[in-house]
Every structure is written in C-alpha cells, then in structure tokens.
PDB file of C-alpha atoms in Angstrom:
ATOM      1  CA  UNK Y   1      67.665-116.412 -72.903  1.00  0.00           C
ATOM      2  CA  UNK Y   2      67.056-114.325 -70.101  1.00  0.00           C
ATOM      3  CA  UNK Y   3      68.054-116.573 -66.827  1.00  0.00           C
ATOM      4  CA  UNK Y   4      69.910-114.324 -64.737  1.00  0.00           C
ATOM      5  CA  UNK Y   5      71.648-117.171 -62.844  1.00  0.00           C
ATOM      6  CA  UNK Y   6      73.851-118.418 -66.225  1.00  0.00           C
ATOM      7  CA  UNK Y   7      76.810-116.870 -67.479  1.00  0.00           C
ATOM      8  CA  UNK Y   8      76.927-115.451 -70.898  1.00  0.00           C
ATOM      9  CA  UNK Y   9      79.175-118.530 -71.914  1.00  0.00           C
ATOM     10  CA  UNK Y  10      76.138-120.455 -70.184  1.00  0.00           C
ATOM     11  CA  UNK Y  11      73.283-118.656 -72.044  1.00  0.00           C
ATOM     12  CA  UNK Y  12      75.500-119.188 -75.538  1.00  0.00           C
ATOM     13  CA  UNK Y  13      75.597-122.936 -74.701  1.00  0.00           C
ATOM     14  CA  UNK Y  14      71.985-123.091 -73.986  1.00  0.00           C
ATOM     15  CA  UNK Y  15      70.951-120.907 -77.402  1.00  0.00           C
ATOM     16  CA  UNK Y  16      73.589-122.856 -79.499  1.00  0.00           C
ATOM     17  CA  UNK Y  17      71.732-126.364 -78.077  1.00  0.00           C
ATOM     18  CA  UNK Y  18      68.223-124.512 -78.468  1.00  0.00           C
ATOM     19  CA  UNK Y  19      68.742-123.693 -82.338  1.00  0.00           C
ATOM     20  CA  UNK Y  20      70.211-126.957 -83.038  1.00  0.00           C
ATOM     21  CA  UNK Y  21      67.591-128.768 -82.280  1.00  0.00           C
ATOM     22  CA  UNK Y  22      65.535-126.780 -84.898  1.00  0.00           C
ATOM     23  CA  UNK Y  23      64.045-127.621 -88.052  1.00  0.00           C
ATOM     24  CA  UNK Y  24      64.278-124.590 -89.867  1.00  0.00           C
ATOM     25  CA  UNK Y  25      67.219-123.886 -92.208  1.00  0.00           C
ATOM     26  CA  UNK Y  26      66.140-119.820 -91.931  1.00  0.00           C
ATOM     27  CA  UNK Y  27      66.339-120.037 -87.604  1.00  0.00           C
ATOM     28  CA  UNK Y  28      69.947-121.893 -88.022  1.00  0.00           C
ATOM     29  CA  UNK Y  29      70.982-119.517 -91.256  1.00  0.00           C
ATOM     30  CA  UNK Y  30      69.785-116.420 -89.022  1.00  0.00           C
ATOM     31  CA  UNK Y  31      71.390-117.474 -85.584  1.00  0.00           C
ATOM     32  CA  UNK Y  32      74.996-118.234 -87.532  1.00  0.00           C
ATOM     33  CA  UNK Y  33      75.232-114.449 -88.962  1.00  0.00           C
ATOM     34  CA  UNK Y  34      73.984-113.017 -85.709  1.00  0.00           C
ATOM     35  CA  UNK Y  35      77.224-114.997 -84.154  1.00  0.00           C
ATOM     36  CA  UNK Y  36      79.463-113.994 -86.674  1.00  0.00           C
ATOM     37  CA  UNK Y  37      77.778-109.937 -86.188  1.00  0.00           C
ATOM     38  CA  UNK Y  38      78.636-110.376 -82.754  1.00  0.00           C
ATOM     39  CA  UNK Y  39      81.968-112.190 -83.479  1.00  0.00           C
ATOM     40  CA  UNK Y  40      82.728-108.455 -85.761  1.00  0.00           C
ATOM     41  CA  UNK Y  41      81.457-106.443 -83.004  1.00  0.00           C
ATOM     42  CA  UNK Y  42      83.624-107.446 -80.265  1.00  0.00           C
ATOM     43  CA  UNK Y  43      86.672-107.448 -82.199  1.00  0.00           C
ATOM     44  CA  UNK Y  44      86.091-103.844 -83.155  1.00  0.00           C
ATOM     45  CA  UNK Y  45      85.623-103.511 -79.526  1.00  0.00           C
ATOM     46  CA  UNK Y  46      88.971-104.585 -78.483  1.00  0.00           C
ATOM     47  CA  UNK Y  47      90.262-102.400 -80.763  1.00  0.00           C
ATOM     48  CA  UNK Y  48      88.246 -99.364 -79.423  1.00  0.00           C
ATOM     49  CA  UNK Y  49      89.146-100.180 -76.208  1.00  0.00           C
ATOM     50  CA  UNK Y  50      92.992-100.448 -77.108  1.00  0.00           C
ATOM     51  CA  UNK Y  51      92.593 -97.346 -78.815  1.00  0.00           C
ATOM     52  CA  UNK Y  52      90.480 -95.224 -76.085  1.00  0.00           C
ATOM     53  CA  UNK Y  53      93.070 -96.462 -73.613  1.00  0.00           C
ATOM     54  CA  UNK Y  54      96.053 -95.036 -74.924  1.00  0.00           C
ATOM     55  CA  UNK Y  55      94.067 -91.399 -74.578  1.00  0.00           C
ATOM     56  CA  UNK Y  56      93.387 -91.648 -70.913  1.00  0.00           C
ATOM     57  CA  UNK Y  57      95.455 -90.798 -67.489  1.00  0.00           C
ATOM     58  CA  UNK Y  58      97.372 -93.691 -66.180  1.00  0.00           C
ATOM     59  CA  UNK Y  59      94.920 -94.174 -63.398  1.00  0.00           C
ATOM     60  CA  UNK Y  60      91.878 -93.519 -65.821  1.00  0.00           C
ATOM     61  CA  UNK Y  61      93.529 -96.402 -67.583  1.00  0.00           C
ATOM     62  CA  UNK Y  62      93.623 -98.575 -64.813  1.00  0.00           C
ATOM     63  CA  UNK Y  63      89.986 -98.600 -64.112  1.00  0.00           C
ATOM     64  CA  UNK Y  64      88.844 -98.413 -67.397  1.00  0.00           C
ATOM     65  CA  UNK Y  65      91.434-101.730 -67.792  1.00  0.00           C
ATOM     66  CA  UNK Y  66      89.620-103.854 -65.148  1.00  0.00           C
ATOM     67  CA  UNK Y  67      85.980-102.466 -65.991  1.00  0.00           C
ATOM     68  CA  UNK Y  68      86.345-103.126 -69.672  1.00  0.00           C
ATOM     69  CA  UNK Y  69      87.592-106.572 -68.569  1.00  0.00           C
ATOM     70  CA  UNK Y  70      84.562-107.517 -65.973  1.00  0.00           C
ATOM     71  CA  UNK Y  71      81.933-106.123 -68.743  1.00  0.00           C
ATOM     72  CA  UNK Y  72      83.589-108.715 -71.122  1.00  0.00           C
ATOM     73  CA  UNK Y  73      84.218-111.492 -69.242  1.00  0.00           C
ATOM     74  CA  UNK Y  74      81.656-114.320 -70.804  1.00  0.00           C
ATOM     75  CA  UNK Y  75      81.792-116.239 -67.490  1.00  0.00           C
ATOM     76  CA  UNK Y  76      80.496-113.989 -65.705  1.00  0.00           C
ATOM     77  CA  UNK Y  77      76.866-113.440 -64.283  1.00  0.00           C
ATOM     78  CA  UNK Y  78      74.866-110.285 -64.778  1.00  0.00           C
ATOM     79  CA  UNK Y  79      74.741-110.218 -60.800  1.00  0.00           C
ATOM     80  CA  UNK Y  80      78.498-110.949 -60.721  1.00  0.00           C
ATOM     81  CA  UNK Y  81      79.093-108.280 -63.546  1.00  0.00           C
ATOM     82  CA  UNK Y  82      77.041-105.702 -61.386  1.00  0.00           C
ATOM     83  CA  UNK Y  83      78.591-106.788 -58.250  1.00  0.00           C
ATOM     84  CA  UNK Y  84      81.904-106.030 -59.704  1.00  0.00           C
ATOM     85  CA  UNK Y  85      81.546-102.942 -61.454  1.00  0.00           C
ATOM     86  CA  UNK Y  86      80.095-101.521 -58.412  1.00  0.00           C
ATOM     87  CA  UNK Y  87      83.293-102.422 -56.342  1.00  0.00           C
ATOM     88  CA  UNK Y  88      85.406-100.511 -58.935  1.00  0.00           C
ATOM     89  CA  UNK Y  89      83.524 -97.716 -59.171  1.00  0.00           C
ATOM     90  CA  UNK Y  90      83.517 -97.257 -55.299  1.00  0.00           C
ATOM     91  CA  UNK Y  91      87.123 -98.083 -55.140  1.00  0.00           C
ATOM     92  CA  UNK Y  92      87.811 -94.790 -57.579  1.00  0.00           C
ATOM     93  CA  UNK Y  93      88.349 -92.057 -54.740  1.00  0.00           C
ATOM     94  CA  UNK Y  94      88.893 -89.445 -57.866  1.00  0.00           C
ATOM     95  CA  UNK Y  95      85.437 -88.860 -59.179  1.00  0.00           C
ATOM     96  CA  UNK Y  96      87.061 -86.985 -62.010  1.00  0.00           C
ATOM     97  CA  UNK Y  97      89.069 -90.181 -62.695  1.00  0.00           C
ATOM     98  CA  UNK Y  98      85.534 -91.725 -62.557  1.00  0.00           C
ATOM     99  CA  UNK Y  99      84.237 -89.894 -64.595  1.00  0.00           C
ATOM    100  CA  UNK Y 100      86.846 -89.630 -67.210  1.00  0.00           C
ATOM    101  CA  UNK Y 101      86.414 -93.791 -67.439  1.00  0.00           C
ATOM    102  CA  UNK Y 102      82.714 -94.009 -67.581  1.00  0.00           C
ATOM    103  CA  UNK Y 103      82.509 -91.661 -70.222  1.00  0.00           C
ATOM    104  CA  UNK Y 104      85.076 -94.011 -72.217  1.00  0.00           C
ATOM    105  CA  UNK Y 105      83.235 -96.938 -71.243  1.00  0.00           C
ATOM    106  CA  UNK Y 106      80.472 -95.436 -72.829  1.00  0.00           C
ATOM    107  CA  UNK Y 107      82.602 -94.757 -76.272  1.00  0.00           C
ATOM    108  CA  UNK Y 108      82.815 -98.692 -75.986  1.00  0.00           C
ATOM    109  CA  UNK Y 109      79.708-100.535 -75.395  1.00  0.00           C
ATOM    110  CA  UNK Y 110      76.816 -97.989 -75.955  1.00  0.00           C
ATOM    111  CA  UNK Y 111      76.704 -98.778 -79.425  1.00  0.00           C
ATOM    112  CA  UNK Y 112      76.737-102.516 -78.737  1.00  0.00           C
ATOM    113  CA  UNK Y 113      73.471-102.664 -77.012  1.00  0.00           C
ATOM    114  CA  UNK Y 114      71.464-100.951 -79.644  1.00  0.00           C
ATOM    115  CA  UNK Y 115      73.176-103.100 -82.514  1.00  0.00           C
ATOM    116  CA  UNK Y 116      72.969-106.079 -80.297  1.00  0.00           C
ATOM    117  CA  UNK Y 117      68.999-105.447 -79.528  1.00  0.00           C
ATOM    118  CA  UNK Y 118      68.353-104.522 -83.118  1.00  0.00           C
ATOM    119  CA  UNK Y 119      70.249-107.903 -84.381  1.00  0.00           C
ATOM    120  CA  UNK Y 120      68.302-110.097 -81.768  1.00  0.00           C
ATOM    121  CA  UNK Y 121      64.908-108.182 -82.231  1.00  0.00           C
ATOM    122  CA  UNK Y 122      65.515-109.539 -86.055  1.00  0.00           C
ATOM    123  CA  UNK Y 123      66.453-113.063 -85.366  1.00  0.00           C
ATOM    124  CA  UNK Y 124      63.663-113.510 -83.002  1.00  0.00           C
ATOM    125  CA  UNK Y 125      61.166-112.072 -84.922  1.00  0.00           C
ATOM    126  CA  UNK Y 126      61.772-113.984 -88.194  1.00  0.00           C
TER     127      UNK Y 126
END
C-alpha cells in the first residue's frame, strides 16, 4: 500500500482488511508468513540495535537512540519519519558523531529493505 498520508500501523490495518476479504487460501497463507518474516526481522533488529549501541560514544548513542526509535515507530508517516530524521541529523553539531551513527544505522536496517522488498516482491507476485 503505498499512500504516503497513513502510518505504517495504518497501511498494516488497511493490508490486514485487504487480504481478509480474499478468497484465496494461498494470498491469506502467503500474507501470514510474510507477517511472521517481518515479526523475526524486527526482533533481530532490536537486538542489533541493543548490541551496536553498546559499541558507540555516549553521544553516538544518543542519536543513534532517538533515530533508531523514529525509523521504528509504526505510527509514524513516511513524511513525519523524514521530517524527523532530518531534525536529528541537523541537531548533531559533531559530523564525526554523525557519521559514526549513520554508519550504525546502516548495520541496522540496510538489510531490512532488501529482505523486506524481496519478501513483498514474492507475496505480490504469487
């Protein structure tokens, strides 16, 4: 679902009610294990981000903290997402510090958009 105005929690609601209403077993069968993927994925993701955490400076922390937090947070809107992580990443006046967190950022969720794509690209195409 690609309306940029919902949240994620929004867009979930709307997909859940979407494949619901459909007659085929294999849609409902295929929707359910890319939940639980995605379930799996984020959970490993709090874990990374526990993990990378502890390795960083205490103000690398910090930001990392609060951006891991805004790119997670399901009620959120892309906009609102972008909005905020552009806020943070002015507010860093150490672009080493800034540096140091976007490169663990992108420990974190790099590897969720391919898996993510390649999961929906599957469903979809079925």
């Amino acid at each position: 679902m690609k309306n940029k105005d919902l949240s994620r929690d929004e867009r979930d609601d709307a997909v859940d009610a979407l494949v619901a209403s459909q007659s085929s077993s294999n849609i409902k069968t295929a929707y359910q294990k890319f939940k639980m993927e995605r379930e799996d994925v984020e959970s490993q993701n709090a874990q990374k981000i526990s993990d990378i955490a502890k390795t960083l400076s205490s103000d690398a922390e910090e930001v990392f903290t609060e951006l891991t937090d805004t790119l997670q947070d399901k009620s959120l809107t892309n906009d609102e997402i972008k909005t905020k992580v552009e806020s943070i990443e002015h507010g860093v006046s150490d672009k080493s510090t800034l540096k140091e967190v976007m490169a663990a950022v992108h420990k974190v969720f790099s590897s969720v958009a391919v898996k993510k794509t390649t999961t929906e690209n599957t469903i979809f195409l079925k």
